Amino acid sequence: GVRAGVLHLHTVKPLDQLTLLAQIARVPAVLTVEEHNVIGGLGSAVAEVMAEANLLAPKRFKRLGLPDVFPDKYGSQASLFARYGLTPEQIAAEVRNLLAR
């Protein structure tokens, strides 16, 4: 029941700000997903662009990724994704929560 799109930004530097802002203008919420630390990654770059863009309408925003903590458990990539909310089901739930706010 959610219409969503995916914008694959293959580099953070340089960041394709024009494409990013064009897509952001079309949606009420933005969720970034990355498979590494959320600090200083794609989500941070997108947040900076959004903050400086003077958007006409406010957008809900959330970053998903690995938290900035020392890892205390190890395992497969799939087990880490499940632990930190990066499975398809968990991402879909985050989208629904973000849109419900």
Short mmCIF file of C-alpha atoms in Angstrom, two decimals:
data_model
loop_
_atom_site.label_atom_id
_atom_site.label_comp_id
_atom_site.label_asym_id
_atom_site.label_seq_id
_atom_site.Cartn_x
_atom_site.Cartn_y
_atom_site.Cartn_z
CA GLY A 1 0.00 0.00 0.00
CA VAL A 2 3.01 2.32 -0.11
CA ARG A 3 4.22 3.88 -3.32
CA ALA A 4 7.98 4.09 -3.06
CA GLY A 5 10.97 4.61 -5.25
CA VAL A 6 14.63 3.78 -4.98
CA LEU A 7 17.38 6.17 -5.93
CA HIS A 8 20.73 4.44 -6.08
CA LEU A 9 23.45 6.98 -5.39
CA HIS A 10 26.59 5.09 -6.29
CA THR A 11 28.94 7.70 -4.84
CA VAL A 12 28.76 9.99 -1.83
CA LYS A 13 31.51 12.19 -3.26
CA PRO A 14 30.66 13.62 -5.63
CA LEU A 15 26.99 13.46 -4.65
CA ASP A 16 24.47 13.96 -7.46
CA GLN A 17 22.62 16.74 -5.67
CA LEU A 18 20.46 17.75 -8.65
CA THR A 19 19.01 14.25 -9.09
CA LEU A 20 18.66 13.83 -5.34
CA LEU A 21 16.73 17.09 -4.90
CA ALA A 22 14.53 16.34 -7.90
CA GLN A 23 13.50 13.04 -6.34
CA ILE A 24 13.10 14.50 -2.84
CA ALA A 25 10.70 17.11 -4.22
CA ARG A 26 8.32 14.31 -5.27
CA VAL A 27 7.98 12.53 -1.90
CA PRO A 28 6.83 13.24 1.67
CA ALA A 29 9.60 11.21 3.32
CA VAL A 30 13.17 10.10 2.69
CA LEU A 31 14.81 6.98 4.11
CA THR A 32 18.46 6.25 3.45
CA VAL A 33 19.80 2.71 3.80
CA GLU A 34 23.49 1.88 3.94
CA GLU A 35 25.40 -1.19 5.00
CA HIS A 36 27.98 0.60 7.08
CA ASN A 37 28.13 3.22 9.84
CA VAL A 38 25.46 5.90 9.59
CA ILE A 39 27.87 8.60 10.77
CA GLY A 40 29.42 10.43 7.84
CA GLY A 41 27.91 8.23 5.17
CA LEU A 42 25.18 8.55 2.59
CA GLY A 43 22.48 9.46 5.12
CA SER A 44 24.59 12.28 6.52
CA ALA A 45 25.26 13.62 3.02
CA VAL A 46 21.56 13.48 2.11
CA ALA A 47 20.65 15.20 5.39
CA GLU A 48 23.10 18.01 4.63
CA VAL A 49 21.68 18.51 1.15
CA MET A 50 18.13 18.57 2.51
CA ALA A 51 19.03 21.00 5.31
CA GLU A 52 20.59 23.48 2.90
CA ALA A 53 18.02 23.15 0.10
CA ASN A 54 15.33 25.40 1.60
CA LEU A 55 12.67 22.89 0.60
CA LEU A 56 9.17 24.28 0.07
CA ALA A 57 7.61 21.56 2.23
CA PRO A 58 9.21 19.79 5.20
CA LYS A 59 10.19 16.18 4.63
CA ARG A 60 10.34 13.35 7.12
CA PHE A 61 13.78 11.78 7.16
CA LYS A 62 15.51 8.75 8.66
CA ARG A 63 18.89 7.06 8.25
CA LEU A 64 19.26 3.29 8.49
CA GLY A 65 22.63 1.64 8.78
CA LEU A 66 25.04 0.27 11.30
CA PRO A 67 25.08 2.22 14.58
CA ASP A 68 28.21 3.97 15.77
CA VAL A 69 29.09 1.33 18.38
CA PHE A 70 31.90 -1.13 18.94
CA PRO A 71 30.68 -4.47 17.57
CA ASP A 72 30.14 -7.01 20.31
CA LYS A 73 28.76 -9.80 18.11
CA TYR A 74 29.95 -11.07 14.79
CA GLY A 75 28.38 -13.21 12.14
CA SER A 76 27.26 -13.27 8.57
CA GLN A 77 26.22 -10.17 6.69
CA ALA A 78 22.61 -11.41 6.91
CA SER A 79 22.80 -11.76 10.70
CA LEU A 80 24.23 -8.25 11.06
CA PHE A 81 21.53 -6.83 8.79
CA ALA A 82 18.84 -8.55 10.88
CA ARG A 83 20.36 -7.28 14.12
CA TYR A 84 20.50 -3.67 12.94
CA GLY A 85 17.18 -3.45 11.10
CA LEU A 86 18.38 -3.78 7.52
CA THR A 87 16.28 -6.69 6.26
CA PRO A 88 13.66 -5.96 3.59
CA GLU A 89 10.88 -6.49 6.14
CA GLN A 90 12.49 -4.17 8.70
CA ILE A 91 13.14 -1.50 6.08
CA ALA A 92 9.51 -1.69 4.92
CA ALA A 93 8.35 -1.31 8.53
CA GLU A 94 10.56 1.77 8.94
CA VAL A 95 9.03 3.28 5.81
CA ARG A 96 5.53 2.73 7.15
CA ASN A 97 6.51 4.23 10.54
CA LEU A 98 8.10 7.23 8.86
CA LEU A 99 5.01 7.88 6.75
CA ALA A 100 2.68 7.46 9.76
CA ARG A 101 4.33 10.28 11.73
#
